[in-house]
Structures are given as C-alpha cells and as structure tokens.
Amino acid sequence: MGELSTQRLLLRHWRESDLDPWAEMNADPQVREFFPNLETREKSTAAVARFQAGLEERGWGWWAVEVAATGEFIGFTGLNPISANMPFTGVETGWRLRRTAWGHGYATEAARACLAYGFDVLALPEIVAFTAAGNVRSEAVMRRIGMTRDLNGDFDHPNIPDGPVRRHILYRIAAPAS
Ligand SMILES: CC(C)(COP(=O)(O)OP(=O)(O)OC[C@H]1O[C@@H](n2cnc3c(N)ncnc32)[C@H](O)[C@@H]1OP(=O)(O)O)[C@@H](O)C(=O)NCCC(=O)NCCS
C-alpha cells in the first residue's frame, strides 16, 4: 500500500482533510523562513496533487505524516527523485512540518524510516538532502540521521531567484555496507 509506520508516526497517502492544515503551514512565515516566499492555497493544493500522483505511480515519494496516536496531520517527509535541473542526480530525502510539530523528534523519526525504505526496499546506493544555507534545524535533522555534508556540494538552487535563500548546502549518506 506504500505507507510507512514508525513508533509514533504514520507516513501515508494524502487525504482531502490534509489540505487545510497543509495550506496553513505553507502560509506560516516561520515554516517558510528558508523559502523565497509564502505559498498560496492554490499552489499548496497543486503540490499535494503532484505528491499523491508520485506515491501512486511509484509507491514512494513525499508522504503525508500523521501522529499515529491522535491522527493529527503534521506535514510531509519522504523520498523523491532529484529533478533533472539540479547539479546532482539520485534520490533526495526531505521534510516540512507545521510549527506545532517541531521539537518532538518527528522529522528525524520519519526521515529514518525513509532512509531505511530507500536502502532496504529500493536498494538505493545513496540518498542526498539539501537545504538553504542557514537552515540549521533542517541541517540538524540531516546530521541526526547520519548524513555528512558534501563540502564541495554547495550550489545555487536553480528554481530559486537570486536572494538570501538561493545558496544551498548538500548532505549525503551512502547505503550501509551489506
Ligand atoms: C526542518 C524541521 C522539520 C525540523 O524540525 P525539528 O523539530 O527541529 O526536528 P525534529 O522533528 O527532528 O525534532 C528535533 C527536536 O525535538 C527534540 N525532541 C523532543 N522529543 C524528542 C523525542 N522523543 N525524540 C527525539 N527528539 C525529541 C530534540 O531534542 C530536538 O530539539 P532541539 O531542536 O531543541 O535540538 C522544521 O524546522 C521545519 O519544518 N522547518 C520548516 C520547513 C523546512 O525548512 N524544511 C526543510 C527544507 S529543506
């Protein structure tokens, strides 16, 4: 069914009921601090359609994340093929949680499940992650899940206009030796 579960979380397909809290978090200046702009409701909804299509097509992608004990939708975590216009190739992991879900270890827990899926099920040789330079919370997740910064990997994100969040840093993790 293409869903993952962890001790506290369910990484699942998207539901209609996710759209309101998802649009709300994408309009939150704290959540969007390291993005070039706040996201409109229209763009948020279109992103969910793309995420859900990816999950249906491949069985993996950007999963909606909910807290298993309460059913609360808190954001997304997942794995995604890297776009062709990026300066590297492969599969990335990433996360975005609503502000009230920060500080609980949820991003780290969800991302660990994604790495395990990527290595154990998809047999990926490597997974990367990237974020705007200065996004220390995201970088901390990368480090907690065992990724290492590629010191030669800094790049200007091709989809982000010139400005303070264009410069990105790159982290990598190789598949564990079998
Ligand atoms: C990036 C982001 C997901 C990180 O969230 P986060 O809450 O800092 O990270 P985690 O979910 O892994 O939680 C770690 C924190 O929970 C704490 N924590 C509390 N209970 C915990 C538990 N049971 N287990 C583990 N950690 C726990 C940790 O101590 C840590 O706290 P600290 O930040 O004070 O050191 C969040 O800041 C976010 O959504 N930002 C906006 C979107 C974004 O920038 N995404 C990345 C773009 S590439």
PDB file of C-alpha atoms and ligand atoms in Angstrom:
ATOM      1  CA  MET A   1       0.000   0.000   0.000  1.00  0.00           C
ATOM      2  CA  GLY A   2       3.114   2.203   0.027  1.00  0.00           C
ATOM      3  CA  GLU A   3       2.843   3.522   3.577  1.00  0.00           C
ATOM      4  CA  LEU A   4       5.434   3.511   6.364  1.00  0.00           C
ATOM      5  CA  SER A   5       4.939   3.453  10.083  1.00  0.00           C
ATOM      6  CA  THR A   6       7.290   4.292  12.922  1.00  0.00           C
ATOM      7  CA  GLN A   7       6.941   4.182  16.685  1.00  0.00           C
ATOM      8  CA  ARG A   8       4.877   7.396  16.739  1.00  0.00           C
ATOM      9  CA  LEU A   9       4.081   8.247  13.129  1.00  0.00           C
ATOM     10  CA  LEU A  10       2.269   7.087  10.038  1.00  0.00           C
ATOM     11  CA  LEU A  11       3.677   8.130   6.636  1.00  0.00           C
ATOM     12  CA  ARG A  12       0.678   7.774   4.386  1.00  0.00           C
ATOM     13  CA  HIS A  13      -1.052   8.859   1.203  1.00  0.00           C
ATOM     14  CA  TRP A  14      -2.634  12.315   1.146  1.00  0.00           C
ATOM     15  CA  ARG A  15      -6.265  12.981   2.107  1.00  0.00           C
ATOM     16  CA  GLU A  16      -8.668  15.821   1.363  1.00  0.00           C
ATOM     17  CA  SER A  17      -8.627  16.689   5.084  1.00  0.00           C
ATOM     18  CA  ASP A  18      -4.867  17.442   4.874  1.00  0.00           C
ATOM     19  CA  LEU A  19      -5.423  20.365   2.508  1.00  0.00           C
ATOM     20  CA  ASP A  20      -6.434  22.981   5.118  1.00  0.00           C
ATOM     21  CA  PRO A  21      -3.621  22.354   7.623  1.00  0.00           C
ATOM     22  CA  TRP A  22      -1.148  21.942   4.725  1.00  0.00           C
ATOM     23  CA  ALA A  23      -2.112  25.311   3.187  1.00  0.00           C
ATOM     24  CA  GLU A  24      -1.992  26.898   6.632  1.00  0.00           C
ATOM     25  CA  MET A  25       1.564  25.683   7.301  1.00  0.00           C
ATOM     26  CA  ASN A  26       2.725  26.849   3.875  1.00  0.00           C
ATOM     27  CA  ALA A  27       1.444  30.329   4.701  1.00  0.00           C
ATOM     28  CA  ASP A  28       3.305  30.380   8.038  1.00  0.00           C
ATOM     29  CA  PRO A  29       6.335  32.718   7.863  1.00  0.00           C
ATOM     30  CA  GLN A  30       8.232  30.563  10.378  1.00  0.00           C
ATOM     31  CA  VAL A  31       7.767  27.401   8.313  1.00  0.00           C
ATOM     32  CA  ARG A  32       8.711  29.366   5.160  1.00  0.00           C
ATOM     33  CA  GLU A  33      11.686  31.204   6.645  1.00  0.00           C
ATOM     34  CA  PHE A  34      14.134  29.475   4.286  1.00  0.00           C
ATOM     35  CA  PHE A  35      11.934  29.558   1.191  1.00  0.00           C
ATOM     36  CA  PRO A  36      11.708  32.513  -1.193  1.00  0.00           C
ATOM     37  CA  ASN A  37       8.027  33.168  -0.426  1.00  0.00           C
ATOM     38  CA  LEU A  38       4.877  32.038   1.343  1.00  0.00           C
ATOM     39  CA  GLU A  39       2.841  29.560  -0.664  1.00  0.00           C
ATOM     40  CA  THR A  40      -0.704  30.302  -1.828  1.00  0.00           C
ATOM     41  CA  ARG A  41      -3.555  27.891  -1.155  1.00  0.00           C
ATOM     42  CA  GLU A  42      -3.702  27.165  -4.876  1.00  0.00           C
ATOM     43  CA  LYS A  43      -0.029  26.179  -5.062  1.00  0.00           C
ATOM     44  CA  SER A  44      -0.289  24.126  -1.869  1.00  0.00           C
ATOM     45  CA  THR A  45      -3.210  22.162  -3.307  1.00  0.00           C
ATOM     46  CA  ALA A  46      -1.388  21.630  -6.602  1.00  0.00           C
ATOM     47  CA  ALA A  47       1.662  20.321  -4.721  1.00  0.00           C
ATOM     48  CA  VAL A  48      -0.472  17.725  -2.924  1.00  0.00           C
ATOM     49  CA  ALA A  49      -1.824  16.519  -6.266  1.00  0.00           C
ATOM     50  CA  ARG A  50       1.761  16.062  -7.509  1.00  0.00           C
ATOM     51  CA  PHE A  51       2.864  14.342  -4.277  1.00  0.00           C
ATOM     52  CA  GLN A  52      -0.111  11.953  -4.356  1.00  0.00           C
ATOM     53  CA  ALA A  53       0.431  11.181  -8.056  1.00  0.00           C
ATOM     54  CA  GLY A  54       4.083  10.344  -7.280  1.00  0.00           C
ATOM     55  CA  LEU A  55       3.068   7.988  -4.475  1.00  0.00           C
ATOM     56  CA  GLU A  56       0.534   6.239  -6.691  1.00  0.00           C
ATOM     57  CA  GLU A  57       2.942   5.946  -9.585  1.00  0.00           C
ATOM     58  CA  ARG A  58       5.975   4.639  -7.702  1.00  0.00           C
ATOM     59  CA  GLY A  59       4.689   3.573  -4.276  1.00  0.00           C
ATOM     60  CA  TRP A  60       7.059   6.041  -2.626  1.00  0.00           C
ATOM     61  CA  GLY A  61       7.586   9.795  -2.607  1.00  0.00           C
ATOM     62  CA  TRP A  62       6.549  12.718  -0.393  1.00  0.00           C
ATOM     63  CA  TRP A  63       4.324  11.061   2.213  1.00  0.00           C
ATOM     64  CA  ALA A  64       1.837  12.929   4.403  1.00  0.00           C
ATOM     65  CA  VAL A  65       2.852  12.460   8.041  1.00  0.00           C
ATOM     66  CA  GLU A  66       0.382  11.953  10.858  1.00  0.00           C
ATOM     67  CA  VAL A  67       0.821  11.359  14.555  1.00  0.00           C
ATOM     68  CA  ALA A  68      -0.466   7.822  14.998  1.00  0.00           C
ATOM     69  CA  ALA A  69      -1.919   8.323  18.475  1.00  0.00           C
ATOM     70  CA  THR A  70      -4.073  11.320  17.528  1.00  0.00           C
ATOM     71  CA  GLY A  71      -4.453  11.159  13.738  1.00  0.00           C
ATOM     72  CA  GLU A  72      -3.141  14.728  13.509  1.00  0.00           C
ATOM     73  CA  PHE A  73      -1.638  15.688  10.131  1.00  0.00           C
ATOM     74  CA  ILE A  74       1.712  17.391  10.756  1.00  0.00           C
ATOM     75  CA  GLY A  75       3.379  17.803   7.342  1.00  0.00           C
ATOM     76  CA  PHE A  76       5.435  15.686   4.978  1.00  0.00           C
ATOM     77  CA  THR A  77       8.605  13.625   4.862  1.00  0.00           C
ATOM     78  CA  GLY A  78       9.788  11.407   2.089  1.00  0.00           C
ATOM     79  CA  LEU A  79      12.000  10.435  -0.774  1.00  0.00           C
ATOM     80  CA  ASN A  80      11.920  11.947  -4.221  1.00  0.00           C
ATOM     81  CA  PRO A  81      13.829  11.559  -7.482  1.00  0.00           C
ATOM     82  CA  ILE A  82      16.022  14.639  -7.916  1.00  0.00           C
ATOM     83  CA  SER A  83      14.836  16.996 -10.663  1.00  0.00           C
ATOM     84  CA  ALA A  84      16.838  16.981 -13.860  1.00  0.00           C
ATOM     85  CA  ASN A  85      17.839  20.655 -13.493  1.00  0.00           C
ATOM     86  CA  MET A  86      19.743  20.094 -10.244  1.00  0.00           C
ATOM     87  CA  PRO A  87      23.552  19.883 -10.252  1.00  0.00           C
ATOM     88  CA  PHE A  88      23.491  16.275  -8.929  1.00  0.00           C
ATOM     89  CA  THR A  89      21.392  13.179  -9.511  1.00  0.00           C
ATOM     90  CA  GLY A  90      19.778  10.429  -7.477  1.00  0.00           C
ATOM     91  CA  VAL A  91      17.125  10.448  -4.768  1.00  0.00           C
ATOM     92  CA  GLU A  92      16.671  13.065  -2.061  1.00  0.00           C
ATOM     93  CA  THR A  93      15.025  12.942   1.329  1.00  0.00           C
ATOM     94  CA  GLY A  94      13.282  15.961   2.827  1.00  0.00           C
ATOM     95  CA  TRP A  95      10.782  17.203   5.446  1.00  0.00           C
ATOM     96  CA  ARG A  96       8.478  20.051   6.321  1.00  0.00           C
ATOM     97  CA  LEU A  97       6.396  20.088   9.479  1.00  0.00           C
ATOM     98  CA  ARG A  98       3.865  22.529  10.894  1.00  0.00           C
ATOM     99  CA  ARG A  99       5.319  24.735  13.589  1.00  0.00           C
ATOM    100  CA  THR A 100       3.445  22.999  16.440  1.00  0.00           C
ATOM    101  CA  ALA A 101       5.101  19.695  15.474  1.00  0.00           C
ATOM    102  CA  TRP A 102       8.684  20.969  15.816  1.00  0.00           C
ATOM    103  CA  GLY A 103      10.743  19.933  18.832  1.00  0.00           C
ATOM    104  CA  HIS A 104       9.391  16.385  19.178  1.00  0.00           C
ATOM    105  CA  GLY A 105      11.866  14.486  17.060  1.00  0.00           C
ATOM    106  CA  TYR A 106       9.191  13.737  14.459  1.00  0.00           C
ATOM    107  CA  ALA A 107      11.218  14.820  11.391  1.00  0.00           C
ATOM    108  CA  THR A 108      14.169  12.685  12.478  1.00  0.00           C
ATOM    109  CA  GLU A 109      11.945   9.670  13.201  1.00  0.00           C
ATOM    110  CA  ALA A 110      10.135   9.950   9.862  1.00  0.00           C
ATOM    111  CA  ALA A 111      13.360  10.532   7.919  1.00  0.00           C
ATOM    112  CA  ARG A 112      14.998   7.455   9.458  1.00  0.00           C
ATOM    113  CA  ALA A 113      12.082   5.360   8.188  1.00  0.00           C
ATOM    114  CA  CYS A 114      12.532   6.906   4.736  1.00  0.00           C
ATOM    115  CA  LEU A 115      16.257   6.089   4.674  1.00  0.00           C
ATOM    116  CA  ALA A 116      15.518   2.510   5.732  1.00  0.00           C
ATOM    117  CA  TYR A 117      12.947   2.219   2.945  1.00  0.00           C
ATOM    118  CA  GLY A 118      15.332   3.749   0.413  1.00  0.00           C
ATOM    119  CA  PHE A 119      18.189   1.431   1.291  1.00  0.00           C
ATOM    120  CA  ASP A 120      16.376  -1.794   2.267  1.00  0.00           C
ATOM    121  CA  VAL A 121      13.486  -1.796  -0.202  1.00  0.00           C
ATOM    122  CA  LEU A 122      14.628   0.385  -3.099  1.00  0.00           C
ATOM    123  CA  ALA A 123      18.293  -0.665  -2.807  1.00  0.00           C
ATOM    124  CA  LEU A 124      19.464   2.889  -3.478  1.00  0.00           C
ATOM    125  CA  PRO A 125      23.248   3.321  -3.382  1.00  0.00           C
ATOM    126  CA  GLU A 126      22.974   6.799  -1.833  1.00  0.00           C
ATOM    127  CA  ILE A 127      20.448   9.360  -0.598  1.00  0.00           C
ATOM    128  CA  VAL A 128      21.056  13.122  -0.526  1.00  0.00           C
ATOM    129  CA  ALA A 129      19.410  16.072   1.188  1.00  0.00           C
ATOM    130  CA  PHE A 130      19.776  19.792   0.688  1.00  0.00           C
ATOM    131  CA  THR A 131      18.549  22.994   2.248  1.00  0.00           C
ATOM    132  CA  ALA A 132      19.149  26.715   2.196  1.00  0.00           C
ATOM    133  CA  ALA A 133      22.401  27.648   3.935  1.00  0.00           C
ATOM    134  CA  GLY A 134      21.442  28.799   7.429  1.00  0.00           C
ATOM    135  CA  ASN A 135      18.504  26.404   7.893  1.00  0.00           C
ATOM    136  CA  VAL A 136      20.167  24.890  10.941  1.00  0.00           C
ATOM    137  CA  ARG A 137      17.089  22.934  12.055  1.00  0.00           C
ATOM    138  CA  SER A 138      16.940  21.082   8.752  1.00  0.00           C
ATOM    139  CA  GLU A 139      20.693  20.582   8.748  1.00  0.00           C
ATOM    140  CA  ALA A 140      20.446  19.144  12.275  1.00  0.00           C
ATOM    141  CA  VAL A 141      17.953  16.540  11.026  1.00  0.00           C
ATOM    142  CA  MET A 142      20.430  15.586   8.285  1.00  0.00           C
ATOM    143  CA  ARG A 143      23.184  15.118  10.826  1.00  0.00           C
ATOM    144  CA  ARG A 144      20.976  13.192  13.270  1.00  0.00           C
ATOM    145  CA  ILE A 145      20.077  10.669  10.589  1.00  0.00           C
ATOM    146  CA  GLY A 146      23.745  10.104   9.828  1.00  0.00           C
ATOM    147  CA  MET A 147      24.242  12.242   6.738  1.00  0.00           C
ATOM    148  CA  THR A 148      27.514  14.039   6.060  1.00  0.00           C
ATOM    149  CA  ARG A 149      27.906  17.429   4.439  1.00  0.00           C
ATOM    150  CA  ASP A 150      29.473  17.405   0.975  1.00  0.00           C
ATOM    151  CA  LEU A 151      31.837  20.337   1.391  1.00  0.00           C
ATOM    152  CA  ASN A 152      32.207  20.627  -2.373  1.00  0.00           C
ATOM    153  CA  GLY A 153      28.465  20.427  -2.879  1.00  0.00           C
ATOM    154  CA  ASP A 154      27.230  23.970  -2.168  1.00  0.00           C
ATOM    155  CA  PHE A 155      25.064  25.203  -5.044  1.00  0.00           C
ATOM    156  CA  ASP A 156      22.646  27.918  -6.149  1.00  0.00           C
ATOM    157  CA  HIS A 157      19.189  26.354  -6.325  1.00  0.00           C
ATOM    158  CA  PRO A 158      18.097  26.627  -9.970  1.00  0.00           C
ATOM    159  CA  ASN A 159      14.402  27.186  -9.082  1.00  0.00           C
ATOM    160  CA  ILE A 160      15.033  29.950  -6.549  1.00  0.00           C
ATOM    161  CA  PRO A 161      15.617  33.548  -7.649  1.00  0.00           C
ATOM    162  CA  ASP A 162      18.706  35.449  -6.591  1.00  0.00           C
ATOM    163  CA  GLY A 163      18.425  36.325  -2.909  1.00  0.00           C
ATOM    164  CA  PRO A 164      19.266  35.194   0.610  1.00  0.00           C
ATOM    165  CA  VAL A 165      17.842  31.640   0.346  1.00  0.00           C
ATOM    166  CA  ARG A 166      19.256  30.714  -3.063  1.00  0.00           C
ATOM    167  CA  ARG A 167      22.557  29.294  -1.779  1.00  0.00           C
ATOM    168  CA  HIS A 168      22.104  25.659  -0.702  1.00  0.00           C
ATOM    169  CA  ILE A 169      24.166  23.086   1.119  1.00  0.00           C
ATOM    170  CA  LEU A 170      24.214  19.383   0.282  1.00  0.00           C
ATOM    171  CA  TYR A 171      24.360  16.342   2.544  1.00  0.00           C
ATOM    172  CA  ARG A 172      24.861  12.710   1.513  1.00  0.00           C
ATOM    173  CA  ILE A 173      24.560   9.243   3.021  1.00  0.00           C
ATOM    174  CA  ALA A 174      25.664   6.030   1.335  1.00  0.00           C
ATOM    175  CA  ALA A 175      23.844   2.722   1.700  1.00  0.00           C
ATOM    176  CA  PRO A 176      25.148   0.739   4.676  1.00  0.00           C
ATOM    177  CA  ALA A 177      27.682  -1.925   3.712  1.00  0.00           C
ATOM    178  CA  SER A 178      25.897  -5.267   3.470  1.00  0.00           C
TER     179      SER A 178
HETATM  180  C1  LIG B   1      13.223  21.200   9.454  1.00  0.00           C
HETATM  181  C2  LIG B   1      12.210  20.799  10.517  1.00  0.00           C
HETATM  182  C3  LIG B   1      11.312  19.671  10.034  1.00  0.00           C
HETATM  183  C4  LIG B   1      12.993  20.374  11.777  1.00  0.00           C
HETATM  184  O1  LIG B   1      12.107  20.212  12.858  1.00  0.00           O
HETATM  185  P1  LIG B   1      12.709  19.877  14.311  1.00  0.00           P
HETATM  186  O2  LIG B   1      11.563  19.812  15.234  1.00  0.00           O
HETATM  187  O3  LIG B   1      13.825  20.807  14.608  1.00  0.00           O
HETATM  188  O4  LIG B   1      13.371  18.435  14.109  1.00  0.00           O
HETATM  189  P2  LIG B   1      12.908  17.048  14.735  1.00  0.00           P
HETATM  190  O5  LIG B   1      11.479  16.809  14.402  1.00  0.00           O
HETATM  191  O6  LIG B   1      13.890  16.041  14.327  1.00  0.00           O
HETATM  192  O7  LIG B   1      12.975  17.332  16.300  1.00  0.00           O
HETATM  193  C5  LIG B   1      14.203  17.523  16.938  1.00  0.00           C
HETATM  194  C6  LIG B   1      13.972  18.274  18.229  1.00  0.00           C
HETATM  195  O8  LIG B   1      13.000  17.590  19.025  1.00  0.00           O
HETATM  196  C7  LIG B   1      13.541  17.309  20.324  1.00  0.00           C
HETATM  197  N1  LIG B   1      12.823  16.124  20.853  1.00  0.00           N
HETATM  198  C8  LIG B   1      11.818  16.195  21.766  1.00  0.00           C
HETATM  199  N2  LIG B   1      11.321  14.982  21.994  1.00  0.00           N
HETATM  200  C9  LIG B   1      12.023  14.107  21.247  1.00  0.00           C
HETATM  201  C10 LIG B   1      11.989  12.700  21.078  1.00  0.00           C
HETATM  202  N3  LIG B   1      11.097  11.950  21.719  1.00  0.00           N
HETATM  203  N4  LIG B   1      12.841  12.140  20.210  1.00  0.00           N
HETATM  204  C11 LIG B   1      13.751  12.890  19.545  1.00  0.00           C
HETATM  205  N5  LIG B   1      13.832  14.233  19.681  1.00  0.00           N
HETATM  206  C12 LIG B   1      12.985  14.835  20.523  1.00  0.00           C
HETATM  207  C13 LIG B   1      15.010  17.192  20.070  1.00  0.00           C
HETATM  208  O9  LIG B   1      15.743  17.383  21.251  1.00  0.00           O
HETATM  209  C14 LIG B   1      15.238  18.348  19.080  1.00  0.00           C
HETATM  210  O10 LIG B   1      15.163  19.555  19.796  1.00  0.00           O
HETATM  211  P3  LIG B   1      16.149  20.805  19.513  1.00  0.00           P
HETATM  212  O11 LIG B   1      15.744  21.365  18.191  1.00  0.00           O
HETATM  213  O12 LIG B   1      15.846  21.738  20.626  1.00  0.00           O
HETATM  214  O13 LIG B   1      17.525  20.246  19.489  1.00  0.00           O
HETATM  215  C15 LIG B   1      11.310  22.023  10.873  1.00  0.00           C
HETATM  216  O14 LIG B   1      12.119  23.046  11.412  1.00  0.00           O
HETATM  217  C16 LIG B   1      10.562  22.569   9.662  1.00  0.00           C
HETATM  218  O15 LIG B   1       9.555  22.016   9.239  1.00  0.00           O
HETATM  219  N6  LIG B   1      11.051  23.703   9.107  1.00  0.00           N
HETATM  220  C17 LIG B   1      10.389  24.376   8.013  1.00  0.00           C
HETATM  221  C18 LIG B   1      10.466  23.630   6.707  1.00  0.00           C
HETATM  222  C19 LIG B   1      11.893  23.428   6.269  1.00  0.00           C
HETATM  223  O16 LIG B   1      12.721  24.346   6.352  1.00  0.00           O
HETATM  224  N7  LIG B   1      12.153  22.214   5.769  1.00  0.00           N
HETATM  225  C20 LIG B   1      13.436  21.865   5.258  1.00  0.00           C
HETATM  226  C21 LIG B   1      13.620  22.450   3.946  1.00  0.00           C
HETATM  227  S1  LIG B   1      14.888  21.603   3.071  1.00  0.00           S
END
